[in-house]
Coordinates of C-alpha atoms in Angstrom, one line a residue:
M5 CA 10.4 15.5 16.5
K6 CA 6.8 14.3 16.9
L7 CA 5.0 11.5 15.1
N8 CA 2.0 12.5 12.9
L9 CA -0.8 10.6 14.6
S10 CA -4.5 10.5 14.1
E11 CA -6.8 12.8 16.2
N12 CA -8.6 9.7 17.4
L13 CA -5.4 8.2 18.9
L14 CA -4.4 11.6 20.4
R15 CA -7.9 11.9 22.0
L16 CA -7.7 8.4 23.4
A17 CA -4.3 9.0 24.9
E18 CA -5.5 12.3 26.5
S19 CA -8.4 10.4 28.1
C20 CA -6.2 7.8 29.8
P21 CA -5.0 8.5 33.3
Y22 CA -1.8 6.7 32.5
P23 CA 0.7 7.3 29.6
L24 CA -0.3 5.5 26.4
Y25 CA 2.6 4.5 24.2
L26 CA 3.2 3.7 20.6
V27 CA 5.9 1.1 20.2
G28 CA 7.5 -1.2 17.6
G29 CA 8.0 -0.8 13.9
R30 CA 6.2 2.5 13.5
V31 CA 8.4 4.2 16.0
R32 CA 11.5 2.7 14.6
D33 CA 10.6 3.7 11.1
F34 CA 9.9 7.3 12.1
I35 CA 13.3 7.6 13.8
A36 CA 15.1 5.9 10.9
K37 CA 13.2 8.1 8.4
L38 CA 11.9 5.0 6.6
D39 CA 8.8 5.7 4.6
A40 CA 6.5 2.7 4.8
H41 CA 3.3 2.5 2.7
K42 CA 1.6 0.9 5.7
F43 CA 2.5 0.3 9.3
D44 CA 1.4 -1.5 12.4
N45 CA -0.2 0.6 15.2
D46 CA 1.1 -1.2 18.3
I47 CA 0.2 0.6 21.5
C48 CA 0.8 -0.3 25.1
A49 CA 0.5 1.0 28.7
S50 CA 0.8 0.0 32.3
A51 CA -3.0 -0.7 32.4
D52 CA -5.6 -3.3 32.8
A53 CA -7.0 -4.6 29.5
D54 CA -10.6 -4.2 30.5
D55 CA -10.0 -0.7 31.8
F56 CA -8.3 0.3 28.6
A57 CA -11.0 -1.3 26.4
S58 CA -13.6 0.7 28.3
R59 CA -11.8 4.0 27.8
A60 CA -11.2 3.3 24.2
K61 CA -14.8 2.5 23.6
A62 CA -15.8 5.8 25.2
A63 CA -13.4 7.6 23.0
G64 CA -15.1 6.2 19.9
F65 CA -13.0 3.2 19.1
R66 CA -14.6 -0.2 18.2
I67 CA -13.4 -3.0 20.4
D68 CA -12.9 -6.1 18.2
S69 CA -11.5 -8.5 20.8
V70 CA -10.1 -8.7 24.3
Y71 CA -7.6 -11.4 25.4
K72 CA -7.3 -11.1 29.2
N73 CA -4.6 -13.8 29.5
T74 CA -2.1 -11.8 27.5
G75 CA -3.6 -8.3 28.2
T76 CA -4.3 -7.7 24.5
V77 CA -7.0 -5.6 23.0
K78 CA -7.6 -5.4 19.3
L79 CA -9.5 -2.2 18.3
S80 CA -10.2 0.1 15.4
C81 CA -11.3 3.5 14.5
S82 CA -11.9 5.4 11.2
G83 CA -10.4 2.6 9.2
E84 CA -7.3 2.2 11.3
D85 CA -6.5 -1.0 13.2
Y86 CA -4.7 -1.0 16.5
E87 CA -3.4 -3.6 18.9
F88 CA -3.0 -2.8 22.6
T89 CA -1.0 -4.8 25.1
C90 CA -0.5 -4.3 28.8
F91 CA 3.1 -4.0 30.0
R92 CA 4.1 -7.6 30.7
S93 CA 7.0 -10.0 31.0
D94 CA 6.7 -13.4 29.3
E95 CA 8.2 -16.8 30.4
Y96 CA 9.1 -19.3 27.7
V97 CA 10.1 -22.9 27.6
R98 CA 12.7 -23.7 24.9
G99 CA 11.1 -25.0 21.8
V100 CA 7.6 -23.6 22.5
H101 CA 6.7 -20.7 20.4
R102 CA 4.1 -19.1 22.7
P103 CA 4.9 -18.0 26.3
V104 CA 3.9 -20.5 29.0
N105 CA 3.4 -17.7 31.5
T106 CA 2.6 -14.0 31.3
Y107 CA 3.2 -11.6 34.2
F108 CA 1.8 -8.1 34.1
T109 CA 4.1 -5.3 35.3
K110 CA 4.3 -1.6 35.6
D111 CA 8.0 -1.6 34.6
I112 CA 8.5 -0.4 31.0
T113 CA 12.0 -1.9 31.0
L114 CA 10.6 -5.4 31.7
D115 CA 8.1 -4.9 28.9
A116 CA 10.9 -3.8 26.5
K117 CA 12.9 -6.9 27.4
R118 CA 10.1 -9.3 26.3
R119 CA 10.5 -8.0 22.7
D120 CA 12.9 -9.1 20.0
F121 CA 15.3 -6.3 19.0
R122 CA 16.2 -3.0 20.7
C123 CA 15.2 -1.0 17.7
N124 CA 11.7 -2.3 18.2
A125 CA 11.7 -1.5 21.9
V126 CA 11.5 2.3 21.7
Y127 CA 8.3 3.8 23.1
Y128 CA 6.6 7.1 22.1
D129 CA 4.4 8.8 24.7
I130 CA 1.4 9.7 22.5
Y131 CA 0.0 12.5 24.7
G132 CA 3.4 13.7 26.0
G133 CA 5.0 13.6 22.6
Q134 CA 8.3 12.2 24.1
F135 CA 10.3 9.1 23.3
V136 CA 11.1 6.6 26.1
D137 CA 14.1 4.4 25.3
P138 CA 14.8 1.8 28.1
L139 CA 17.4 -0.3 26.2
G140 CA 19.2 2.1 23.9
G141 CA 17.2 1.4 20.9
I142 CA 17.5 4.9 19.4
R143 CA 21.2 4.5 19.2
D144 CA 20.8 1.2 17.3
I145 CA 18.3 2.8 14.9
E146 CA 20.6 5.7 14.2
G147 CA 23.5 3.2 13.7
K148 CA 21.3 0.9 11.6
I149 CA 22.1 -2.0 13.8
L150 CA 20.0 -5.0 15.0
N151 CA 20.8 -6.0 18.6
C152 CA 18.7 -8.3 20.7
V153 CA 16.9 -6.9 23.7
D154 CA 18.7 -9.4 26.0
N155 CA 21.3 -12.2 25.6
S156 CA 20.8 -13.4 22.0
D157 CA 20.8 -17.1 22.9
K158 CA 17.9 -16.3 25.3
V159 CA 16.0 -14.2 22.8
F160 CA 16.1 -16.6 19.9
G161 CA 15.8 -19.6 22.3
E162 CA 12.5 -18.2 23.5
D163 CA 10.8 -18.0 20.0
G164 CA 12.0 -19.6 16.8
L165 CA 10.0 -17.2 14.7
R166 CA 12.4 -14.5 15.7
L167 CA 14.9 -16.2 13.4
M168 CA 12.7 -15.3 10.4
R169 CA 12.0 -11.9 11.7
L170 CA 15.8 -11.2 12.0
A171 CA 16.3 -11.8 8.3
R172 CA 13.1 -10.0 7.3
I173 CA 13.6 -6.9 9.4
A174 CA 17.3 -6.6 8.5
A175 CA 16.4 -7.0 4.8
Q176 CA 13.6 -4.5 4.8
T177 CA 15.3 -1.8 6.9
G178 CA 18.8 -2.2 5.7
F179 CA 20.0 -2.7 9.3
T180 CA 23.0 -4.9 10.0
P181 CA 22.6 -7.6 12.7
S182 CA 25.4 -7.5 15.3
A183 CA 27.8 -10.4 15.6
E184 CA 26.2 -11.5 18.8
C185 CA 22.8 -11.4 17.2
I186 CA 24.0 -13.6 14.4
S187 CA 25.7 -16.0 16.8
G188 CA 22.5 -16.4 18.9
A189 CA 20.5 -17.1 15.8
K190 CA 22.9 -19.7 14.5
N191 CA 22.9 -21.5 17.9
N192 CA 19.1 -21.7 17.8
A193 CA 18.4 -22.3 14.1
K194 CA 16.8 -25.6 14.6
L195 CA 14.0 -24.0 16.6
I196 CA 12.5 -22.9 13.4
A197 CA 11.0 -26.5 13.3
D198 CA 8.7 -25.5 16.1
I199 CA 7.1 -22.7 14.1
S200 CA 4.0 -23.4 11.9
K201 CA 4.7 -23.7 8.2
E202 CA 2.1 -20.9 7.5
R203 CA 4.1 -18.5 9.7
I204 CA 7.4 -19.5 8.1
Y205 CA 6.0 -19.0 4.6
A206 CA 4.5 -15.6 5.5
E207 CA 7.9 -14.4 6.7
L208 CA 9.7 -16.0 3.7
S209 CA 7.3 -14.2 1.4
A210 CA 8.1 -11.0 3.2
V211 CA 11.8 -11.6 2.7
L212 CA 11.3 -12.2 -1.0
Q213 CA 9.4 -8.9 -1.3
A214 CA 11.6 -7.0 1.2
D215 CA 12.7 -4.4 -1.3
S216 CA 9.1 -3.2 -1.7
R217 CA 8.7 -2.3 2.0
Y218 CA 10.9 0.8 2.0
G219 CA 12.4 0.7 -1.5
I220 CA 15.8 -0.6 -0.5
E221 CA 17.4 -2.1 -3.6
G222 CA 18.5 -5.7 -3.3
A223 CA 16.8 -6.2 0.1
Q224 CA 15.4 -9.5 -0.9
Y225 CA 18.8 -10.9 -1.8
R226 CA 20.2 -9.7 1.6
G227 CA 17.4 -11.3 3.5
L228 CA 18.1 -14.7 1.8
K229 CA 21.8 -14.4 2.6
I230 CA 21.0 -13.9 6.3
L231 CA 18.7 -16.9 6.3
D232 CA 21.5 -18.9 4.8
E233 CA 24.1 -17.5 7.2
I234 CA 22.2 -18.4 10.3
G235 CA 21.3 -21.9 9.1
V236 CA 17.6 -21.4 8.9
L237 CA 17.4 -22.0 5.1
D238 CA 19.0 -25.5 5.7
Q239 CA 16.0 -26.2 8.0
I240 CA 13.2 -25.0 5.8
I241 CA 14.4 -25.7 2.2
P242 CA 17.3 -28.3 2.5
E243 CA 16.8 -29.3 -1.2
L244 CA 17.9 -25.8 -2.1
T245 CA 20.9 -25.5 0.2
L246 CA 22.3 -28.8 -1.0
G247 CA 23.6 -26.6 -3.9
R248 CA 25.9 -24.6 -1.6
G249 CA 29.4 -24.9 -2.9
M250 CA 28.2 -26.9 -5.9
S251 CA 30.2 -25.5 -8.8
Q252 CA 28.8 -24.9 -12.3
R253 CA 30.4 -24.4 -15.8
S254 CA 32.8 -21.5 -15.4
D255 CA 32.3 -20.3 -18.9
I256 CA 28.6 -19.7 -18.1
H257 CA 28.3 -19.3 -14.4
A258 CA 30.3 -17.1 -11.9
Y259 CA 28.5 -18.6 -8.9
D260 CA 27.7 -22.0 -7.3
V261 CA 24.2 -23.3 -7.5
L262 CA 22.9 -21.8 -4.3
E263 CA 24.3 -18.4 -4.9
H264 CA 23.0 -18.4 -8.5
S265 CA 19.5 -19.0 -7.0
F266 CA 19.9 -16.1 -4.7
K267 CA 21.2 -13.9 -7.6
T268 CA 18.2 -15.0 -9.7
V269 CA 15.9 -13.6 -6.9
L270 CA 18.0 -10.4 -6.9
Y271 CA 17.3 -9.8 -10.6
A272 CA 13.7 -11.2 -10.6
D273 CA 10.6 -9.2 -10.9
A274 CA 8.6 -9.3 -7.7
S275 CA 5.9 -11.4 -9.3
I276 CA 8.1 -14.4 -9.8
R277 CA 10.5 -14.4 -6.9
L278 CA 9.5 -17.8 -5.4
A279 CA 10.0 -19.4 -8.8
A280 CA 13.3 -17.6 -9.1
L281 CA 14.4 -19.1 -5.8
L282 CA 13.4 -22.6 -6.7
H283 CA 13.9 -22.8 -10.4
D284 CA 17.2 -24.7 -10.1
V285 CA 16.2 -26.9 -7.1
G286 CA 16.6 -30.0 -9.3
K287 CA 20.3 -29.3 -9.9
P288 CA 21.7 -30.6 -6.5
Y289 CA 19.5 -33.7 -6.8
C290 CA 20.7 -34.5 -10.3
M291 CA 24.3 -33.9 -9.4
V292 CA 24.2 -36.1 -6.3
K293 CA 22.3 -38.8 -8.2
N294 CA 23.9 -38.7 -11.7
G295 CA 27.0 -36.5 -11.4
N296 CA 25.6 -33.9 -13.8
F297 CA 22.8 -31.4 -14.1
Y298 CA 21.1 -33.0 -17.1
A299 CA 17.2 -32.8 -17.0
H300 CA 17.4 -30.8 -13.7
E301 CA 14.3 -28.8 -14.8
T302 CA 12.3 -32.1 -14.9
E303 CA 13.5 -33.2 -11.5
G304 CA 13.0 -29.7 -10.2
A305 CA 9.4 -29.8 -11.4
A306 CA 8.9 -32.9 -9.2
I307 CA 10.7 -31.5 -6.2
T308 CA 9.0 -28.0 -6.2
P309 CA 5.5 -29.2 -5.4
V310 CA 6.9 -31.1 -2.3
I311 CA 8.6 -27.9 -1.1
C312 CA 5.5 -25.8 -1.8
A313 CA 3.3 -28.3 0.1
R314 CA 5.6 -28.3 3.0
L315 CA 5.6 -24.5 3.2
R316 CA 1.8 -24.3 2.7
V317 CA 2.3 -22.2 -0.5
P318 CA -1.1 -21.3 -2.0
K319 CA -2.2 -23.9 -4.5
K320 CA -2.3 -21.6 -7.6
L321 CA 1.1 -20.1 -6.9
A322 CA 2.6 -23.6 -6.3
E323 CA 1.3 -24.7 -9.6
T324 CA 2.7 -21.7 -11.4
V325 CA 6.1 -22.1 -9.7
T326 CA 6.2 -25.8 -10.7
V327 CA 5.4 -25.0 -14.4
L328 CA 8.0 -22.3 -14.6
T329 CA 10.6 -24.6 -13.0
K330 CA 9.8 -27.2 -15.7
L331 CA 9.9 -24.7 -18.6
H332 CA 12.7 -22.3 -17.7
M333 CA 15.3 -24.2 -19.8
Y334 CA 13.3 -24.2 -23.0
D335 CA 15.4 -23.1 -26.0
L336 CA 18.1 -21.8 -23.8
R337 CA 20.6 -22.1 -26.7
C338 CA 18.2 -20.6 -29.2
D339 CA 18.4 -23.6 -31.5
A340 CA 14.7 -24.5 -31.7
K341 CA 13.1 -24.0 -35.0
E342 CA 10.5 -21.2 -35.2
N343 CA 7.5 -23.5 -35.7
K344 CA 8.4 -25.3 -32.5
V345 CA 8.7 -22.0 -30.7
R346 CA 5.4 -20.9 -32.0
R347 CA 3.7 -24.1 -30.8
F348 CA 5.4 -23.7 -27.4
I349 CA 4.2 -20.2 -27.0
V350 CA 0.6 -21.1 -27.8
K351 CA 0.7 -24.1 -25.6
N352 CA 2.1 -22.1 -22.6
L353 CA 0.6 -18.7 -23.3
Q354 CA -0.8 -18.2 -19.8
Y355 CA 2.8 -18.6 -18.4
F356 CA 4.6 -16.8 -21.2
D357 CA 5.1 -13.4 -19.5
A358 CA 6.2 -14.9 -16.2
L359 CA 8.5 -17.3 -18.0
M360 CA 10.2 -14.5 -19.8
L361 CA 10.8 -12.7 -16.5
L362 CA 12.3 -15.9 -15.0
K363 CA 14.5 -16.6 -18.0
Q364 CA 15.8 -13.1 -17.9
A365 CA 16.5 -13.2 -14.2
D366 CA 18.2 -16.6 -14.7
Y367 CA 20.4 -15.2 -17.4
S368 CA 21.3 -12.1 -15.5
A369 CA 22.2 -14.2 -12.4
C370 CA 24.8 -16.2 -14.3
R371 CA 27.4 -13.4 -14.5
D372 CA 25.5 -10.3 -13.4
D373 CA 24.7 -9.5 -17.0
L374 CA 21.7 -7.2 -17.4
S375 CA 21.6 -7.4 -21.2
V376 CA 18.5 -9.0 -22.7
A377 CA 18.7 -12.8 -22.6
P378 CA 19.0 -14.2 -26.1
S379 CA 16.2 -16.7 -25.6
V380 CA 14.0 -14.0 -24.3
K381 CA 14.8 -11.8 -27.3
K382 CA 14.1 -14.6 -29.7
M383 CA 10.8 -15.8 -28.1
T384 CA 9.5 -12.3 -27.6
E385 CA 10.2 -11.5 -31.3
V386 CA 8.4 -14.7 -32.4
L387 CA 5.4 -13.8 -30.4
Q388 CA 5.3 -10.3 -31.8
K389 CA 5.6 -11.7 -35.3
M390 CA 2.6 -14.0 -34.6
K391 CA 0.6 -11.1 -33.4
S392 CA 1.4 -9.0 -36.4
E393 CA 0.3 -11.9 -38.6
G394 CA -3.0 -12.1 -36.8
V395 CA -2.3 -15.7 -35.8
P396 CA -4.8 -16.9 -33.2
L397 CA -3.1 -17.5 -29.8
T398 CA -6.1 -19.1 -28.1
V399 CA -9.0 -21.3 -29.0
K400 CA -11.4 -18.4 -28.5
Q401 CA -9.6 -16.5 -31.3
L402 CA -10.3 -19.3 -33.8
N403 CA -13.0 -18.4 -36.4
I404 CA -14.8 -21.6 -35.6
R405 CA -16.8 -22.9 -32.7
G406 CA -17.5 -26.3 -31.2
N407 CA -21.0 -26.4 -32.6
D408 CA -19.6 -26.0 -36.1
L409 CA -17.5 -29.1 -35.6
I410 CA -20.4 -31.1 -34.1
E411 CA -22.6 -30.3 -37.1
C412 CA -19.8 -31.7 -39.3
G413 CA -19.8 -35.0 -37.5
C414 CA -17.3 -34.5 -34.7
P415 CA -18.3 -36.3 -31.5
P416 CA -18.9 -33.8 -28.7
A417 CA -16.3 -35.5 -26.5
Q418 CA -13.6 -34.8 -29.1
V419 CA -14.4 -31.2 -29.8
G420 CA -11.7 -29.8 -27.4
K421 CA -9.0 -31.9 -29.0
V422 CA -9.9 -30.9 -32.5
L423 CA -10.0 -27.3 -31.6
D424 CA -6.5 -27.6 -30.0
L425 CA -5.2 -29.3 -33.1
L426 CA -6.6 -26.5 -35.4
L427 CA -5.1 -23.9 -33.1
M428 CA -1.7 -25.4 -33.4
E429 CA -1.9 -25.7 -37.2
C430 CA -3.0 -22.1 -37.4
C431 CA -0.2 -20.8 -35.2
I432 CA 2.4 -22.1 -37.7
N433 CA 0.3 -20.9 -40.7
A434 CA -0.4 -24.4 -41.9
I435 CA -4.0 -23.3 -42.3
K436 CA -5.7 -19.9 -42.3
N437 CA -7.9 -18.8 -39.5
Q438 CA -10.9 -18.8 -41.7
R439 CA -14.1 -20.7 -41.0
E440 CA -14.2 -22.7 -44.3
A441 CA -10.5 -23.5 -44.2
L442 CA -10.8 -24.7 -40.6
L443 CA -13.8 -26.9 -41.3
N444 CA -12.2 -28.3 -44.4
Y445 CA -9.0 -29.2 -42.5
A446 CA -11.0 -30.6 -39.6
Q447 CA -13.0 -32.9 -41.8
K448 CA -10.0 -34.1 -43.9
V449 CA -7.3 -34.3 -41.3
A450 CA -8.3 -33.6 -37.7
F451 CA -11.2 -36.0 -37.4
K452 CA -9.1 -38.8 -38.7
S453 CA -6.2 -38.2 -36.4
I454 CA -8.3 -37.5 -33.2
I455 CA -11.3 -39.8 -33.6

């Protein structure tokens, strides 16, 4: 059982006077028969960083950077990136993410024990074509178990980022964390506060997209459940976990507020998973403040930007999540008149597709009902009707331009408002999308109401 490695890497391993190993996720995935679309090339050896870099360069690799303090070399060849590390043992101080001291060693077991989980501490001798398993990681991989490389309190106490990695790796691979692993994570959950928000968000995003890594269905839901179980979610999004155990109307909901949010992520398209997670974040706030969930979408739209800013969510995504949170309750009971729905669609056209995905996931998450949500069916049919009628959906689709309005006496500063008004009247068929009709309406009605 040999890994399929590039000729470049095999040539480099052959040129080294010491065994060169592949280690980490790529080895784990090979043994577990997990087919990743991409993988990390982590290599290591009992060697000096400068010596390795020199040999790698001679073998045709480009040396991108060398970090002597940690014995790390970043290199690339033929479009593939690699990261080399010398065998080492790290010393941590509790609450400090990075090691305070690094000791180089020739002992592969000590190198294995500086890692996080035993499944990630299996080595593959690239030239020799053999696995080296100092800690029993192959047994864990075959059993689909996550065990820490050492005492779990020590492993998680050394680096709070491992809390997020636990949830992400378990979700992506389908491996089950051992009871000791979960216990150690719970005991150290507060150490997540020592990790940069950017790193936390990167790992959370990977959890939300965990099913895409190896195609394991429901992986994103499982990752969130682990984050909740070990107490990390309480630390990073307390506004959300306030909904734990908060019951909802039993005739509509089978789950409490927090579980409903998780279920919404389970049923959500990959493109809207952060919105799915946060769409009901206003409910706990409203219940605590008012004793009900009324206007939770409005409160949620105020809370969501705070969470996104704290997690360093990219600005455009944060704006979209906020808008979707605000709009997700629109016409939930399907009692809005068609003209109102038409205006809503045109006004929010750029978010329409994402909103339909969120509304569907929200509906399915109530009682695990995969049928089409009534509000989605209604709004989608209205949009299709508008398209079949040739109704303009954007200002650009109007058969009139700003210059036409200016020539008729509209102040340039008001052109945008007049065009928006004309668009809204066209979308409900109050006027035809014809140049003369639009100009006539603009002069008789729009100018007077806007100017």
